[in-house]
JSON list of C-alpha atoms in Angstrom, two decimals:
[
{"chain": "A", "resi": 1296, "resn": "MET", "atom": "CA", "xyz": [-5.56, 22.78, -11.35]},
{"chain": "A", "resi": 1297, "resn": "PHE", "atom": "CA", "xyz": [-3.25, 25.56, -9.99]},
{"chain": "A", "resi": 1298, "resn": "GLY", "atom": "CA", "xyz": [0.13, 26.01, -9.15]},
{"chain": "A", "resi": 1299, "resn": "TYR", "atom": "CA", "xyz": [3.02, 28.09, -7.65]},
{"chain": "A", "resi": 1300, "resn": "VAL", "atom": "CA", "xyz": [6.42, 29.34, -8.65]},
{"chain": "A", "resi": 1301, "resn": "ALA", "atom": "CA", "xyz": [9.53, 30.30, -6.64]},
{"chain": "A", "resi": 1302, "resn": "GLU", "atom": "CA", "xyz": [12.06, 32.62, -7.20]},
{"chain": "A", "resi": 1303, "resn": "TYR", "atom": "CA", "xyz": [15.56, 32.45, -5.40]},
{"chain": "A", "resi": 1304, "resn": "GLN", "atom": "CA", "xyz": [18.23, 35.37, -6.04]},
{"chain": "A", "resi": 1305, "resn": "GLY", "atom": "CA", "xyz": [16.56, 36.75, -8.93]},
{"chain": "A", "resi": 1306, "resn": "LYS", "atom": "CA", "xyz": [15.91, 33.30, -10.88]},
{"chain": "A", "resi": 1307, "resn": "LEU", "atom": "CA", "xyz": [12.93, 31.01, -10.96]},
{"chain": "A", "resi": 1308, "resn": "VAL", "atom": "CA", "xyz": [13.84, 27.87, -9.15]},
{"chain": "A", "resi": 1309, "resn": "GLY", "atom": "CA", "xyz": [10.62, 25.95, -8.21]},
{"chain": "A", "resi": 1310, "resn": "LEU", "atom": "CA", "xyz": [7.33, 24.96, -8.90]},
{"chain": "A", "resi": 1311, "resn": "VAL", "atom": "CA", "xyz": [4.47, 22.99, -7.48]},
{"chain": "A", "resi": 1312, "resn": "ASN", "atom": "CA", "xyz": [1.26, 22.17, -9.28]},
{"chain": "A", "resi": 1313, "resn": "CYS", "atom": "CA", "xyz": [-1.92, 20.71, -7.65]},
{"chain": "A", "resi": 1314, "resn": "ILE", "atom": "CA", "xyz": [-5.42, 19.42, -8.80]},
{"chain": "A", "resi": 1315, "resn": "ASN", "atom": "CA", "xyz": [-8.56, 19.87, -6.83]},
{"chain": "A", "resi": 1316, "resn": "HIS", "atom": "CA", "xyz": [-11.02, 16.90, -6.89]},
{"chain": "A", "resi": 1317, "resn": "GLU", "atom": "CA", "xyz": [-13.76, 15.11, -5.24]},
{"chain": "A", "resi": 1318, "resn": "HIS", "atom": "CA", "xyz": [-13.06, 12.31, -2.80]},
{"chain": "A", "resi": 1319, "resn": "GLY", "atom": "CA", "xyz": [-15.05, 9.33, -2.05]},
{"chain": "A", "resi": 1320, "resn": "TRP", "atom": "CA", "xyz": [-14.15, 9.51, 1.82]},
{"chain": "A", "resi": 1321, "resn": "HIS", "atom": "CA", "xyz": [-14.64, 13.20, 2.12]},
{"chain": "A", "resi": 1322, "resn": "MET", "atom": "CA", "xyz": [-17.47, 15.82, 1.75]},
{"chain": "A", "resi": 1323, "resn": "LYS", "atom": "CA", "xyz": [-15.15, 18.31, 0.64]},
{"chain": "A", "resi": 1324, "resn": "GLN", "atom": "CA", "xyz": [-12.62, 18.38, -2.24]},
{"chain": "A", "resi": 1325, "resn": "VAL", "atom": "CA", "xyz": [-8.94, 17.41, -1.71]},
{"chain": "A", "resi": 1326, "resn": "VAL", "atom": "CA", "xyz": [-5.93, 18.97, -3.34]},
{"chain": "A", "resi": 1327, "resn": "TYR", "atom": "CA", "xyz": [-3.51, 16.61, -4.85]},
{"chain": "A", "resi": 1328, "resn": "LEU", "atom": "CA", "xyz": [-0.05, 17.86, -5.15]},
{"chain": "A", "resi": 1329, "resn": "GLN", "atom": "CA", "xyz": [0.81, 16.06, -8.43]},
{"chain": "A", "resi": 1330, "resn": "ASP", "atom": "CA", "xyz": [4.31, 17.90, -8.84]},
{"chain": "A", "resi": 1331, "resn": "LEU", "atom": "CA", "xyz": [6.96, 19.57, -6.79]},
{"chain": "A", "resi": 1332, "resn": "TYR", "atom": "CA", "xyz": [10.41, 20.53, -8.28]},
{"chain": "A", "resi": 1333, "resn": "VAL", "atom": "CA", "xyz": [13.21, 22.92, -7.15]},
{"chain": "A", "resi": 1334, "resn": "ASP", "atom": "CA", "xyz": [16.23, 23.32, -9.04]},
{"chain": "A", "resi": 1335, "resn": "GLY", "atom": "CA", "xyz": [19.31, 21.36, -7.48]},
{"chain": "A", "resi": 1336, "resn": "ARG", "atom": "CA", "xyz": [21.29, 24.70, -6.98]},
{"chain": "A", "resi": 1337, "resn": "ALA", "atom": "CA", "xyz": [18.95, 26.13, -4.76]},
{"chain": "A", "resi": 1338, "resn": "ARG", "atom": "CA", "xyz": [18.03, 23.14, -2.76]},
{"chain": "A", "resi": 1339, "resn": "GLN", "atom": "CA", "xyz": [18.42, 23.33, 0.97]},
{"chain": "A", "resi": 1340, "resn": "ALA", "atom": "CA", "xyz": [17.19, 27.09, 0.87]},
{"chain": "A", "resi": 1341, "resn": "GLY", "atom": "CA", "xyz": [13.58, 26.23, 2.26]},
{"chain": "A", "resi": 1342, "resn": "ILE", "atom": "CA", "xyz": [11.90, 26.58, -1.08]},
{"chain": "A", "resi": 1343, "resn": "GLY", "atom": "CA", "xyz": [10.44, 23.01, -1.21]},
{"chain": "A", "resi": 1344, "resn": "GLN", "atom": "CA", "xyz": [8.88, 23.64, 1.84]},
{"chain": "A", "resi": 1345, "resn": "LYS", "atom": "CA", "xyz": [7.98, 27.15, 1.09]},
{"chain": "A", "resi": 1346, "resn": "LEU", "atom": "CA", "xyz": [5.94, 25.64, -1.98]},
{"chain": "A", "resi": 1347, "resn": "VAL", "atom": "CA", "xyz": [4.19, 22.94, 0.02]},
{"chain": "A", "resi": 1348, "resn": "GLU", "atom": "CA", "xyz": [3.05, 25.47, 2.81]},
{"chain": "A", "resi": 1349, "resn": "ALA", "atom": "CA", "xyz": [1.74, 27.80, -0.05]},
{"chain": "A", "resi": 1350, "resn": "VAL", "atom": "CA", "xyz": [-0.26, 24.69, -1.24]},
{"chain": "A", "resi": 1351, "resn": "TYR", "atom": "CA", "xyz": [-1.61, 24.03, 2.67]},
{"chain": "A", "resi": 1352, "resn": "ALA", "atom": "CA", "xyz": [-2.48, 27.77, 2.91]},
{"chain": "A", "resi": 1353, "resn": "TYR", "atom": "CA", "xyz": [-4.66, 27.24, -0.18]},
{"chain": "A", "resi": 1354, "resn": "ALA", "atom": "CA", "xyz": [-6.27, 24.40, 1.10]},
{"chain": "A", "resi": 1355, "resn": "ASP", "atom": "CA", "xyz": [-6.80, 25.89, 4.26]},
{"chain": "A", "resi": 1356, "resn": "GLN", "atom": "CA", "xyz": [-8.20, 29.18, 2.64]},
{"chain": "A", "resi": 1357, "resn": "ASN", "atom": "CA", "xyz": [-10.51, 27.41, 0.21]},
{"chain": "A", "resi": 1358, "resn": "ASP", "atom": "CA", "xyz": [-11.85, 24.73, 2.63]},
{"chain": "A", "resi": 1359, "resn": "LYS", "atom": "CA", "xyz": [-10.20, 21.54, 1.36]},
{"chain": "A", "resi": 1360, "resn": "ALA", "atom": "CA", "xyz": [-10.38, 18.39, 2.95]},
{"chain": "A", "resi": 1361, "resn": "ASN", "atom": "CA", "xyz": [-6.63, 17.84, 2.91]},
{"chain": "A", "resi": 1362, "resn": "VAL", "atom": "CA", "xyz": [-3.54, 17.82, 0.75]},
{"chain": "A", "resi": 1363, "resn": "TYR", "atom": "CA", "xyz": [-2.03, 14.62, -0.19]},
{"chain": "A", "resi": 1364, "resn": "TRP", "atom": "CA", "xyz": [1.07, 13.38, -2.63]},
{"chain": "A", "resi": 1365, "resn": "THR", "atom": "CA", "xyz": [3.38, 10.66, -3.65]},
{"chain": "A", "resi": 1366, "resn": "THR", "atom": "CA", "xyz": [7.03, 9.99, -3.79]},
{"chain": "A", "resi": 1367, "resn": "LYS", "atom": "CA", "xyz": [9.25, 7.07, -4.59]},
{"chain": "A", "resi": 1368, "resn": "THR", "atom": "CA", "xyz": [10.30, 5.35, -1.68]},
{"chain": "A", "resi": 1369, "resn": "SER", "atom": "CA", "xyz": [13.99, 5.87, -3.04]},
{"chain": "A", "resi": 1370, "resn": "ASN", "atom": "CA", "xyz": [13.62, 9.68, -2.82]},
{"chain": "A", "resi": 1371, "resn": "HIS", "atom": "CA", "xyz": [15.45, 9.95, 0.16]},
{"chain": "A", "resi": 1372, "resn": "THR", "atom": "CA", "xyz": [16.06, 13.77, -0.29]},
{"chain": "A", "resi": 1373, "resn": "ALA", "atom": "CA", "xyz": [12.33, 14.82, -0.71]},
{"chain": "A", "resi": 1374, "resn": "ARG", "atom": "CA", "xyz": [11.23, 12.53, 2.17]},
{"chain": "A", "resi": 1375, "resn": "LYS", "atom": "CA", "xyz": [13.28, 14.33, 4.60]},
{"chain": "A", "resi": 1376, "resn": "LEU", "atom": "CA", "xyz": [11.35, 17.29, 3.91]},
{"chain": "A", "resi": 1377, "resn": "TYR", "atom": "CA", "xyz": [8.04, 15.31, 3.68]},
{"chain": "A", "resi": 1378, "resn": "ASP", "atom": "CA", "xyz": [8.66, 13.49, 6.92]},
{"chain": "A", "resi": 1379, "resn": "ARG", "atom": "CA", "xyz": [8.94, 17.04, 8.45]},
{"chain": "A", "resi": 1380, "resn": "ILE", "atom": "CA", "xyz": [5.87, 18.71, 6.98]},
{"chain": "A", "resi": 1381, "resn": "GLY", "atom": "CA", "xyz": [3.60, 15.58, 6.27]},
{"chain": "A", "resi": 1382, "resn": "VAL", "atom": "CA", "xyz": [2.36, 12.38, 7.56]},
{"chain": "A", "resi": 1383, "resn": "GLN", "atom": "CA", "xyz": [3.44, 8.98, 5.89]},
{"chain": "A", "resi": 1384, "resn": "THR", "atom": "CA", "xyz": [0.11, 7.02, 5.38]},
{"chain": "A", "resi": 1385, "resn": "ASP", "atom": "CA", "xyz": [-0.05, 3.09, 5.18]},
{"chain": "A", "resi": 1386, "resn": "PHE", "atom": "CA", "xyz": [-1.44, 3.15, 1.61]},
{"chain": "A", "resi": 1387, "resn": "ILE", "atom": "CA", "xyz": [0.68, 1.58, -1.32]},
{"chain": "A", "resi": 1388, "resn": "LYS", "atom": "CA", "xyz": [-0.13, 2.72, -4.76]},
{"chain": "A", "resi": 1389, "resn": "TYR", "atom": "CA", "xyz": [-1.08, 0.19, -7.51]},
{"chain": "A", "resi": 1390, "resn": "GLN", "atom": "CA", "xyz": [-1.81, 1.10, -11.20]},
{"chain": "A", "resi": 1391, "resn": "ARG", "atom": "CA", "xyz": [-2.64, -0.76, -14.28]}
]
């Protein structure tokens, strides 16, 4: 597990945490971006994008197959960012 934090105007305003794990479809490990949070007062400042880009850089520097994450279909604010910096897959998540 690893993560990053973000500061803005001298205050801690964001975090991302991730998990490296094996994957049945890749020879290399993948990175699951488990949680991304930016304080509401600091949104629209590009912090979420910078945090995800830091994870992308980590994955590239550490030879990971890819980075992936999930979000709620109703999370329209986050999805505006995700649609710019990622590719939506055709998969639907199920759980017990």
